[in-house]
Coordinates of C-alpha atoms in Angstrom, one line a residue:
E29 CA 8.0 6.8 13.3
Y30 CA 5.1 5.6 11.2
I31 CA 4.3 2.4 13.1
L32 CA 4.4 4.2 16.5
E33 CA 2.0 6.8 15.2
F34 CA -0.6 4.6 13.5
K35 CA -0.4 1.2 15.3
E36 CA -3.4 2.0 17.6
I37 CA -5.5 3.0 14.6
A38 CA -4.7 -0.2 12.8
K39 CA -5.4 -2.3 16.0
D40 CA -8.8 -0.5 16.5
N41 CA -9.7 -1.3 12.8
M42 CA -8.8 -4.9 13.4
R43 CA -11.2 -5.0 16.3
R44 CA -14.0 -3.4 14.4
H45 CA -13.5 -4.8 10.9
G46 CA -11.4 -8.0 11.3
I47 CA -8.4 -7.0 9.2
P48 CA -5.1 -7.9 10.8
A49 CA -3.3 -4.8 12.0
S50 CA -0.1 -6.2 10.6
I51 CA -1.5 -6.2 7.1
T52 CA -3.0 -2.7 7.4
L53 CA 0.3 -1.3 8.7
A54 CA 2.3 -3.0 6.1
Q55 CA 0.1 -1.7 3.3
G56 CA 0.2 1.8 4.8
I57 CA 4.0 1.7 5.0
L58 CA 4.3 0.4 1.4
E59 CA 1.6 2.5 -0.2
S60 CA 2.3 5.9 1.5
G61 CA 6.1 5.6 1.5
A62 CA 6.0 5.4 5.3
G63 CA 4.0 8.6 5.4
R64 CA 6.1 10.6 3.0
G65 CA 4.1 10.1 -0.2
T66 CA 2.4 13.1 -1.8
L67 CA -1.2 12.0 -1.2
C68 CA -0.4 11.1 2.4
V69 CA 1.3 14.5 3.1
N70 CA -1.2 16.6 1.3
A71 CA -4.4 14.7 1.9
N72 CA -4.0 12.3 4.8
N73 CA -4.6 9.6 2.1
H74 CA -2.5 6.6 3.1
F75 CA -3.9 4.0 0.7
G76 CA -4.4 6.0 -2.5
I77 CA -8.2 5.9 -2.3
K78 CA -9.9 7.7 -5.3
C79 CA -13.0 9.8 -5.1
H80 CA -15.4 7.3 -6.7
T81 CA -19.2 8.0 -7.1
G82 CA -20.9 9.3 -4.0
W83 CA -17.9 10.9 -2.3
E84 CA -19.0 14.2 -0.8
G85 CA -15.9 15.1 1.2
E86 CA -12.9 17.2 0.3
T87 CA -10.8 16.2 -2.7
V88 CA -7.3 16.6 -4.1
R89 CA -6.0 16.2 -7.7
H90 CA -3.0 13.9 -8.3
N91 CA -1.5 12.4 -11.4
D92 CA -2.0 8.6 -11.3
D93 CA -3.3 6.3 -14.0
S94 CA -4.4 9.6 -15.8
E95 CA -3.5 13.2 -15.3
Q96 CA -5.0 15.1 -12.4
E97 CA -7.2 12.3 -11.1
C98 CA -9.6 12.9 -8.1
F99 CA -8.5 11.5 -4.7
R100 CA -10.2 11.7 -1.4
K101 CA -8.8 14.2 1.1
Y102 CA -9.2 13.4 4.8
T103 CA -9.0 15.6 7.9
R104 CA -7.3 12.9 9.9
A105 CA -5.3 9.7 9.1
A106 CA -7.9 7.6 11.0
E107 CA -10.5 8.5 8.3
S108 CA -8.2 7.1 5.6
Y109 CA -7.6 3.9 7.6
N110 CA -11.3 3.4 8.1
D111 CA -12.0 3.9 4.4
H112 CA -9.4 1.3 3.6
S113 CA -11.1 -1.1 5.9
L114 CA -14.5 -0.4 4.3
F115 CA -13.0 -0.9 0.9
L116 CA -12.1 -4.5 1.9
T117 CA -15.2 -5.3 3.9
T118 CA -17.8 -4.1 1.4
R119 CA -16.4 -5.7 -1.8
G120 CA -17.4 -9.3 -2.5
R121 CA -14.1 -10.2 -4.1
Y122 CA -12.4 -9.9 -0.8
A123 CA -14.9 -12.0 1.2
A124 CA -12.7 -15.0 1.2
L125 CA -10.1 -13.1 3.2
F126 CA -12.3 -12.9 6.2
K127 CA -12.4 -16.7 6.5
L128 CA -8.7 -16.7 7.1
P129 CA -7.2 -16.8 10.6
K130 CA -6.6 -13.3 11.9
D131 CA -3.0 -14.2 12.9
D132 CA -2.0 -15.7 9.5
Y133 CA -0.5 -12.6 7.8
S134 CA 1.1 -14.6 5.1
A135 CA -2.3 -16.0 4.0
W136 CA -3.8 -12.5 4.0
A137 CA -0.9 -11.1 2.0
H138 CA -1.3 -13.8 -0.7
G139 CA -5.1 -13.5 -0.5
L140 CA -5.0 -9.8 -1.3
K141 CA -3.0 -10.5 -4.4
A142 CA -5.2 -13.4 -5.4
A143 CA -8.3 -11.1 -5.0
G144 CA -6.8 -8.5 -7.4
Y145 CA -5.8 -5.9 -4.9
A146 CA -2.4 -5.4 -6.6
T147 CA -0.9 -6.6 -9.9
D148 CA 2.7 -6.6 -8.7
P149 CA 3.6 -10.3 -8.4
K150 CA 5.9 -9.5 -5.5
Y151 CA 3.2 -7.6 -3.6
P152 CA 2.7 -10.5 -1.0
D153 CA 6.4 -10.8 -0.4
K154 CA 6.7 -7.1 0.1
L155 CA 4.0 -7.1 2.7
I156 CA 5.4 -10.2 4.5
G157 CA 8.9 -8.7 4.4
L158 CA 7.7 -5.5 6.1
I159 CA 5.6 -7.4 8.7
E160 CA 8.6 -9.6 9.6
R161 CA 11.2 -6.9 9.5
Y162 CA 9.2 -4.7 11.9
D163 CA 7.5 -7.5 13.9
L164 CA 4.1 -6.1 13.0
A165 CA 2.4 -9.5 13.9
G166 CA 2.9 -8.5 17.6
H167 CA 0.0 -6.0 17.1
D168 CA -2.3 -8.8 15.9
A169 CA -1.4 -10.8 19.0
D170 CA -2.2 -7.8 21.2
V171 CA -5.7 -7.6 19.7
L172 CA -6.2 -11.3 19.9
G173 CA -4.9 -11.5 23.5
R174 CA -2.1 -13.9 22.7
Q175 CA 1.5 -14.1 23.6
Y176 CA 4.0 -13.0 21.0
T177 CA 7.7 -13.4 20.9
P178 CA 9.5 -10.9 18.6
K179 CA 11.5 -12.5 15.9
Q180 CA 14.1 -9.7 16.0
P181 CA 14.6 -6.2 17.4
A182 CA 12.1 -4.0 15.5
A183 CA 13.8 -1.7 13.0
P184 CA 12.6 1.9 13.0
V185 CA 10.6 3.4 10.1
V186 CA 11.8 6.9 9.9
K187 CA 9.1 9.4 8.9
E188 CA 11.4 12.4 8.4
P189 CA 12.4 13.0 4.7
S190 CA 15.7 11.4 3.8
R191 CA 17.5 11.4 0.5
T192 CA 18.4 7.7 0.8
A193 CA 15.5 6.4 2.8
S194 CA 12.8 7.9 0.5
K195 CA 13.9 5.9 -2.5
P196 CA 14.3 2.2 -3.2
E197 CA 17.7 0.9 -4.2
V198 CA 18.1 1.6 -7.8
V199 CA 19.5 -1.3 -9.8
A200 CA 21.0 -1.2 -13.2
M201 CA 18.1 -1.3 -15.7
A202 CA 18.3 -3.1 -19.1
E203 CA 17.4 -1.0 -22.1
G204 CA 13.6 -0.6 -22.3
S205 CA 13.0 -1.2 -18.6
H206 CA 12.1 1.2 -15.8
Q207 CA 12.2 0.8 -12.0
V208 CA 9.3 2.5 -10.2
Q209 CA 10.3 5.3 -7.9
Q210 CA 8.3 6.9 -5.1
G211 CA 5.5 9.2 -6.4
E212 CA 5.5 7.7 -9.9
T213 CA 2.4 6.3 -11.7
L214 CA 1.9 4.5 -14.9
Y215 CA 0.8 7.8 -16.4
S216 CA 4.0 9.6 -15.4
I217 CA 6.2 6.7 -16.5
S218 CA 4.5 6.5 -19.9
K219 CA 5.2 10.2 -20.4
K220 CA 8.8 9.8 -19.4
H221 CA 9.4 7.0 -21.9
N222 CA 7.1 8.5 -24.7
T223 CA 4.7 5.5 -24.6
T224 CA 1.2 4.9 -23.3
V225 CA -0.3 3.4 -20.2
D226 CA -2.1 0.8 -22.3
D227 CA 1.2 -0.3 -23.9
I228 CA 3.0 -0.6 -20.5
I229 CA 0.1 -2.7 -19.2
R230 CA 0.2 -4.9 -22.2
L231 CA 4.0 -5.3 -22.1
N232 CA 4.0 -6.4 -18.5
G233 CA 0.8 -8.5 -18.5
L234 CA -0.8 -6.3 -15.9
S235 CA -4.5 -6.7 -15.1
G236 CA -4.8 -3.2 -13.7
N237 CA -2.9 0.1 -13.0
A238 CA -1.5 -0.6 -9.6
I239 CA 2.3 -0.6 -9.3
S240 CA 4.7 -0.7 -6.4
I241 CA 7.9 1.2 -5.5
G242 CA 10.9 -0.8 -6.8
Q243 CA 8.9 -2.8 -9.3
V244 CA 10.6 -3.2 -12.7
L245 CA 8.5 -2.6 -15.8
K246 CA 9.1 -3.1 -19.5
V247 CA 8.5 0.2 -21.3
K248 CA 9.6 -0.7 -24.8

């Protein structure tokens, strides 16, 4: 189970960096496909962190915004979690987040979207939904030394591959639309529909290349 395996890492990062463990875990679940994503499996990269200038560690190639982009490869998942924390703490556009209460996961979820972490308008709702479904706020309370009453029995996040669990529910798509599936990128979607990444960004009013599983995009 993803949460059971990585909750202590997320809590330790909360203590050291001030990022709510609930937010970190929800982002990890969403962005790694609960540990089943290609980058997570092959490179211990839970948050899709690219190489960037100055990276001297191991790397792996993966089709993302462009073909065969360079991503960081980690020996342990904890390294990926730490890099994610440093990504947020060392960039000025996220500074406002650290003025928010550490137990206000809703404010953090909306703050991430406002700071430009993701272009999906439903990104905050997806994080909040995961946090409330799996009672992830309890881990924030543990770190803060506060009492916490679960809202509901926590549902398991199964890590083993499953034909049904690994894909979002596919809804009927109108002509010229595409629902993002696990492992897809704007680059792979553009090739599938014989268009370009720039055209998809323009059609959907995106400010960047980040997309989420289940997001519906216009492709024509």
